[in-house]
Amino acid sequence: MLKHIVMWKLKEHAEGADRAANAREMKRRLDECAHIVPGILKFEVTLAQPGLEATYDVVLYSEFENKAALEAYAKHPTHQALVPFIGAIREARQCMDYEVPAGQQ
């Protein structure tokens, strides 16, 4: 299994909207990717919550059967359609992919 975690810090204002509105729109668009290819085991998008510590605005936590499933997700047209929007509204991005050996899942 492969875990794919991405965090985005958004600009205060971009694409005619403020940070909060862009975060909600980004979550809506990412949520549409939850079942676009076989091999997605878990797909969770969340926004920073008031009253809880957060240094980033949007987080994607996902699990894939294998690297091929993650690559299929990344190349899928639904995912690719997000790239320009996210690129326009993000200030920073952090990502980490890692494999979890069988038996440790």
Tab-separated table of N, CA and C in Angstrom:
chain	number	residue	atom	x	y	z
A	1	MET	N	0.846	-1.182	0.000
A	1	MET	CA	0.000	0.000	0.000
A	1	MET	C	0.889	1.242	0.000
A	2	LEU	N	0.418	2.270	-0.667
A	2	LEU	CA	1.138	3.532	-0.751
A	2	LEU	C	0.278	4.632	-0.151
A	3	LYS	N	0.860	5.414	0.748
A	3	LYS	CA	0.156	6.567	1.318
A	3	LYS	C	0.646	7.826	0.622
A	4	HIS	N	-0.300	8.719	0.360
A	4	HIS	CA	-0.023	9.971	-0.366
A	4	HIS	C	-0.657	11.093	0.452
A	5	ILE	N	0.193	11.947	1.016
A	5	ILE	CA	-0.278	13.044	1.871
A	5	ILE	C	0.215	14.352	1.276
A	6	VAL	N	-0.724	15.278	1.078
A	6	VAL	CA	-0.380	16.578	0.503
A	6	VAL	C	-1.014	17.669	1.362
A	7	MET	N	-0.258	18.737	1.612
A	7	MET	CA	-0.764	19.882	2.366
A	7	MET	C	-0.524	21.144	1.553
A	8	TRP	N	-1.528	22.014	1.559
A	8	TRP	CA	-1.416	23.279	0.828
A	8	TRP	C	-1.675	24.453	1.760
A	9	LYS	N	-0.855	25.469	1.615
A	9	LYS	CA	-1.103	26.766	2.243
A	9	LYS	C	-1.593	27.662	1.117
A	10	LEU	N	-2.720	28.308	1.311
A	10	LEU	CA	-3.319	29.108	0.250
A	10	LEU	C	-3.005	30.582	0.395
A	11	LYS	N	-3.060	31.286	-0.737
A	11	LYS	CA	-2.880	32.735	-0.750
A	11	LYS	C	-4.073	33.393	-0.070
A	12	GLU	N	-3.848	34.563	0.501
A	12	GLU	CA	-4.936	35.296	1.167
A	12	GLU	C	-6.075	35.606	0.200
A	13	HIS	N	-5.697	35.917	-1.050
A	13	HIS	CA	-6.697	36.260	-2.066
A	13	HIS	C	-6.153	35.805	-3.416
A	14	ALA	N	-6.983	35.073	-4.166
A	14	ALA	CA	-6.583	34.624	-5.504
A	14	ALA	C	-7.824	34.216	-6.283
A	15	GLU	N	-7.742	34.337	-7.585
A	15	GLU	CA	-8.847	33.931	-8.458
A	15	GLU	C	-10.174	34.592	-8.065
A	16	GLY	N	-10.100	35.816	-7.566
A	16	GLY	CA	-11.302	36.568	-7.225
A	16	GLY	C	-11.986	36.141	-5.935
A	17	ALA	N	-11.306	35.361	-5.108
A	17	ALA	CA	-11.926	34.892	-3.858
A	17	ALA	C	-10.900	34.941	-2.727
A	18	ASP	N	-11.407	34.910	-1.498
A	18	ASP	CA	-10.505	34.899	-0.348
A	18	ASP	C	-10.066	33.466	-0.041
A	19	ARG	N	-9.155	33.345	0.903
A	19	ARG	CA	-8.576	32.052	1.273
A	19	ARG	C	-9.643	31.031	1.658
A	20	ALA	N	-10.590	31.417	2.488
A	20	ALA	CA	-11.617	30.480	2.959
A	20	ALA	C	-12.478	29.960	1.807
A	21	ALA	N	-12.884	30.847	0.916
A	21	ALA	CA	-13.713	30.433	-0.222
A	21	ALA	C	-12.916	29.515	-1.150
A	22	ASN	N	-11.659	29.845	-1.390
A	22	ASN	CA	-10.834	28.998	-2.244
A	22	ASN	C	-10.585	27.633	-1.600
A	23	ALA	N	-10.416	27.599	-0.301
A	23	ALA	CA	-10.230	26.315	0.390
A	23	ALA	C	-11.468	25.438	0.221
A	24	ARG	N	-12.640	26.010	0.385
A	24	ARG	CA	-13.885	25.242	0.223
A	24	ARG	C	-14.027	24.735	-1.212
A	25	GLU	N	-13.699	25.582	-2.176
A	25	GLU	CA	-13.799	25.179	-3.578
A	25	GLU	C	-12.768	24.094	-3.898
A	26	MET	N	-11.588	24.230	-3.363
A	26	MET	CA	-10.555	23.229	-3.582
A	26	MET	C	-10.984	21.886	-2.997
A	27	LYS	N	-11.536	21.901	-1.808
A	27	LYS	CA	-12.019	20.659	-1.196
A	27	LYS	C	-13.111	20.031	-2.055
A	28	ARG	N	-14.042	20.836	-2.528
A	28	ARG	CA	-15.124	20.316	-3.360
A	28	ARG	C	-14.562	19.623	-4.604
A	29	ARG	N	-13.598	20.274	-5.238
A	29	ARG	CA	-13.016	19.700	-6.455
A	29	ARG	C	-12.196	18.449	-6.158
A	30	LEU	N	-11.437	18.477	-5.085
A	30	LEU	CA	-10.664	17.287	-4.718
A	30	LEU	C	-11.575	16.124	-4.345
A	31	ASP	N	-12.656	16.409	-3.637
A	31	ASP	CA	-13.594	15.341	-3.257
A	31	ASP	C	-14.129	14.608	-4.479
A	32	GLU	N	-14.226	15.287	-5.607
A	32	GLU	CA	-14.698	14.657	-6.840
A	32	GLU	C	-13.703	13.621	-7.367
A	33	CYS	N	-12.501	13.619	-6.853
A	33	CYS	CA	-11.468	12.677	-7.308
A	33	CYS	C	-11.428	11.385	-6.484
A	34	ALA	N	-12.263	11.273	-5.487
A	34	ALA	CA	-12.174	10.167	-4.536
A	34	ALA	C	-12.315	8.784	-5.154
A	35	HIS	N	-13.004	8.675	-6.286
A	35	HIS	CA	-13.239	7.349	-6.868
A	35	HIS	C	-12.954	7.315	-8.370
A	36	ILE	N	-12.022	8.144	-8.821
A	36	ILE	CA	-11.835	8.263	-10.271
A	36	ILE	C	-11.051	7.113	-10.897
A	37	VAL	N	-10.285	6.375	-10.106
A	37	VAL	CA	-9.546	5.226	-10.639
A	37	VAL	C	-9.632	4.065	-9.656
A	38	PRO	N	-9.517	2.852	-10.159
A	38	PRO	CA	-9.433	1.708	-9.251
A	38	PRO	C	-8.154	1.805	-8.419
A	39	GLY	N	-8.194	1.270	-7.232
A	39	GLY	CA	-7.000	1.235	-6.396
A	39	GLY	C	-6.909	2.334	-5.372
A	40	ILE	N	-7.882	3.253	-5.349
A	40	ILE	CA	-7.922	4.256	-4.282
A	40	ILE	C	-8.592	3.585	-3.086
A	41	LEU	N	-7.862	3.433	-1.996
A	41	LEU	CA	-8.377	2.767	-0.810
A	41	LEU	C	-8.994	3.746	0.184
A	42	LYS	N	-8.403	4.924	0.266
A	42	LYS	CA	-8.901	5.957	1.181
A	42	LYS	C	-8.580	7.307	0.563
A	43	PHE	N	-9.505	8.240	0.724
A	43	PHE	CA	-9.316	9.566	0.129
A	43	PHE	C	-10.046	10.562	1.017
A	44	GLU	N	-9.286	11.342	1.754
A	44	GLU	CA	-9.868	12.253	2.737
A	44	GLU	C	-9.280	13.646	2.541
A	45	VAL	N	-10.156	14.603	2.300
A	45	VAL	CA	-9.740	16.000	2.152
A	45	VAL	C	-10.337	16.766	3.322
A	46	THR	N	-9.510	17.524	4.000
A	46	THR	CA	-10.022	18.303	5.133
A	46	THR	C	-9.423	19.703	5.121
A	47	LEU	N	-10.153	20.609	5.743
A	47	LEU	CA	-9.730	22.000	5.855
A	47	LEU	C	-9.302	22.280	7.287
A	48	ALA	N	-8.418	23.245	7.437
A	48	ALA	CA	-8.014	23.669	8.776
A	48	ALA	C	-9.260	24.076	9.559
A	49	GLN	N	-9.294	23.681	10.816
A	49	GLN	CA	-10.473	23.933	11.642
A	49	GLN	C	-10.158	24.959	12.720
A	50	PRO	N	-11.029	25.958	12.878
A	50	PRO	CA	-10.815	26.972	13.910
A	50	PRO	C	-10.669	26.322	15.286
A	51	GLY	N	-9.731	26.822	16.051
A	51	GLY	CA	-9.527	26.317	17.400
A	51	GLY	C	-8.559	25.147	17.482
A	52	LEU	N	-8.147	24.607	16.335
A	52	LEU	CA	-7.165	23.517	16.316
A	52	LEU	C	-5.918	23.997	15.582
A	53	GLU	N	-4.772	23.535	16.024
A	53	GLU	CA	-3.518	23.976	15.411
A	53	GLU	C	-3.440	23.543	13.954
A	54	ALA	N	-3.049	24.456	13.087
A	54	ALA	CA	-2.875	24.156	11.671
A	54	ALA	C	-1.942	25.189	11.056
A	55	THR	N	-0.932	24.721	10.349
A	55	THR	CA	-0.041	25.627	9.635
A	55	THR	C	-0.326	25.622	8.143
A	56	TYR	N	-1.215	24.725	7.707
A	56	TYR	CA	-1.646	24.653	6.314
A	56	TYR	C	-3.166	24.711	6.268
A	57	ASP	N	-3.706	25.025	5.105
A	57	ASP	CA	-5.143	25.248	4.968
A	57	ASP	C	-5.932	24.027	4.515
A	58	VAL	N	-5.327	23.217	3.651
A	58	VAL	CA	-6.017	22.054	3.080
A	58	VAL	C	-5.069	20.863	3.146
A	59	VAL	N	-5.613	19.708	3.531
A	59	VAL	CA	-4.822	18.481	3.595
A	59	VAL	C	-5.551	17.378	2.836
A	60	LEU	N	-4.796	16.627	2.053
A	60	LEU	CA	-5.291	15.416	1.407
A	60	LEU	C	-4.536	14.241	2.019
A	61	TYR	N	-5.285	13.317	2.608
A	61	TYR	CA	-4.721	12.064	3.096
A	61	TYR	C	-5.331	10.961	2.248
A	62	SER	N	-4.487	10.208	1.555
A	62	SER	CA	-5.023	9.164	0.692
A	62	SER	C	-4.150	7.924	0.750
A	63	GLU	N	-4.789	6.798	0.451
A	63	GLU	CA	-4.099	5.521	0.403
A	63	GLU	C	-4.433	4.856	-0.930
A	64	PHE	N	-3.415	4.271	-1.558
A	64	PHE	CA	-3.555	3.608	-2.842
A	64	PHE	C	-3.032	2.183	-2.732
A	65	GLU	N	-3.607	1.297	-3.519
A	65	GLU	CA	-3.154	-0.095	-3.503
A	65	GLU	C	-1.670	-0.200	-3.823
A	66	ASN	N	-1.216	0.643	-4.762
A	66	ASN	CA	0.181	0.570	-5.195
A	66	ASN	C	0.549	1.848	-5.948
A	67	LYS	N	1.793	1.914	-6.373
A	67	LYS	CA	2.286	3.097	-7.070
A	67	LYS	C	1.553	3.303	-8.397
A	68	ALA	N	1.195	2.224	-9.076
A	68	ALA	CA	0.483	2.334	-10.350
A	68	ALA	C	-0.870	3.017	-10.163
A	69	ALA	N	-1.561	2.720	-9.074
A	69	ALA	CA	-2.857	3.361	-8.804
A	69	ALA	C	-2.669	4.856	-8.559
A	70	LEU	N	-1.628	5.227	-7.809
A	70	LEU	CA	-1.346	6.648	-7.573
A	70	LEU	C	-1.004	7.351	-8.880
A	71	GLU	N	-0.223	6.714	-9.719
A	71	GLU	CA	0.135	7.315	-11.007
A	71	GLU	C	-1.092	7.477	-11.904
A	72	ALA	N	-1.990	6.492	-11.884
A	72	ALA	CA	-3.226	6.596	-12.674
A	72	ALA	C	-4.077	7.761	-12.174
A	73	TYR	N	-4.149	7.931	-10.860
A	73	TYR	CA	-4.878	9.052	-10.261
A	73	TYR	C	-4.266	10.377	-10.717
A	74	ALA	N	-2.957	10.484	-10.635
A	74	ALA	CA	-2.277	11.738	-10.982
A	74	ALA	C	-2.484	12.118	-12.443
A	75	LYS	N	-2.593	11.130	-13.323
A	75	LYS	CA	-2.743	11.385	-14.758
A	75	LYS	C	-4.197	11.511	-15.202
A	76	HIS	N	-5.133	11.165	-14.337
A	76	HIS	CA	-6.547	11.166	-14.715
A	76	HIS	C	-7.001	12.590	-15.078
A	77	PRO	N	-7.828	12.754	-16.116
A	77	PRO	CA	-8.284	14.089	-16.530
A	77	PRO	C	-9.002	14.875	-15.426
A	78	THR	N	-9.733	14.217	-14.567
A	78	THR	CA	-10.408	14.929	-13.470
A	78	THR	C	-9.386	15.557	-12.532
A	79	HIS	N	-8.326	14.809	-12.235
A	79	HIS	CA	-7.261	15.341	-11.386
A	79	HIS	C	-6.486	16.431	-12.122
A	80	GLN	N	-6.159	16.188	-13.375
A	80	GLN	CA	-5.408	17.163	-14.156
A	80	GLN	C	-6.149	18.490	-14.286
A	81	ALA	N	-7.477	18.444	-14.309
A	81	ALA	CA	-8.270	19.672	-14.407
A	81	ALA	C	-8.124	20.543	-13.163
A	82	LEU	N	-7.733	19.965	-12.050
A	82	LEU	CA	-7.535	20.725	-10.798
A	82	LEU	C	-6.223	21.498	-10.778
A	83	VAL	N	-5.253	21.003	-11.486
A	83	VAL	CA	-3.893	21.527	-11.373
A	83	VAL	C	-3.806	23.039	-11.600
A	84	PRO	N	-4.395	23.606	-12.640
A	84	PRO	CA	-4.291	25.059	-12.826
A	84	PRO	C	-4.937	25.860	-11.683
A	85	PHE	N	-6.105	25.403	-11.209
A	85	PHE	CA	-6.773	26.116	-10.120
A	85	PHE	C	-5.925	26.087	-8.850
A	86	ILE	N	-5.456	24.906	-8.485
A	86	ILE	CA	-4.651	24.791	-7.269
A	86	ILE	C	-3.367	25.593	-7.406
A	87	GLY	N	-2.741	25.540	-8.574
A	87	GLY	CA	-1.524	26.315	-8.792
A	87	GLY	C	-1.736	27.809	-8.632
A	88	ALA	N	-2.913	28.277	-9.021
A	88	ALA	CA	-3.214	29.713	-8.936
A	88	ALA	C	-3.515	30.177	-7.515
A	89	ILE	N	-4.017	29.280	-6.669
A	89	ILE	CA	-4.433	29.710	-5.324
A	89	ILE	C	-3.452	29.327	-4.227
A	90	ARG	N	-2.486	28.495	-4.528
A	90	ARG	CA	-1.595	28.034	-3.469
A	90	ARG	C	-0.391	28.936	-3.281
A	91	GLU	N	-0.019	29.064	-2.037
A	91	GLU	CA	1.202	29.776	-1.674
A	91	GLU	C	2.340	28.769	-1.492
A	92	ALA	N	2.001	27.610	-0.916
A	92	ALA	CA	3.010	26.581	-0.654
A	92	ALA	C	2.351	25.210	-0.695
A	93	ARG	N	3.171	24.191	-0.959
A	93	ARG	CA	2.697	22.803	-1.015
A	93	ARG	C	3.752	21.889	-0.420
A	94	GLN	N	3.311	20.936	0.353
A	94	GLN	CA	4.179	19.894	0.887
A	94	GLN	C	3.553	18.552	0.531
A	95	CYS	N	4.376	17.581	0.185
A	95	CYS	CA	3.859	16.268	-0.204
A	95	CYS	C	4.797	15.190	0.307
A	96	MET	N	4.204	14.061	0.686
A	96	MET	CA	5.002	12.895	1.039
A	96	MET	C	4.244	11.643	0.626
A	97	ASP	N	4.928	10.782	-0.111
A	97	ASP	CA	4.418	9.469	-0.473
A	97	ASP	C	5.307	8.450	0.231
A	98	TYR	N	4.694	7.399	0.764
A	98	TYR	CA	5.501	6.339	1.355
A	98	TYR	C	4.764	5.014	1.308
A	99	GLU	N	5.543	3.952	1.180
A	99	GLU	CA	4.987	2.617	1.114
A	99	GLU	C	4.881	2.026	2.508
A	100	VAL	N	3.805	1.287	2.716
A	100	VAL	CA	3.594	0.568	3.959
A	100	VAL	C	3.706	-0.912	3.617
A	101	PRO	N	4.684	-1.590	4.168
A	101	PRO	CA	4.860	-3.003	3.838
A	101	PRO	C	3.632	-3.844	4.228
A	102	ALA	N	3.381	-4.890	3.447
A	102	ALA	CA	2.286	-5.799	3.755
A	102	ALA	C	2.468	-6.315	5.181
A	103	GLY	N	1.369	-6.437	5.879
A	103	GLY	CA	1.411	-6.889	7.266
A	103	GLY	C	1.523	-5.757	8.263
A	104	GLN	N	1.833	-4.539	7.798
A	104	GLN	CA	1.928	-3.382	8.682
A	104	GLN	C	0.830	-2.376	8.391
A	105	GLN	N	-0.159	-2.811	7.628
A	105	GLN	CA	-1.218	-1.898	7.210
A	105	GLN	C	-2.314	-1.812	8.226
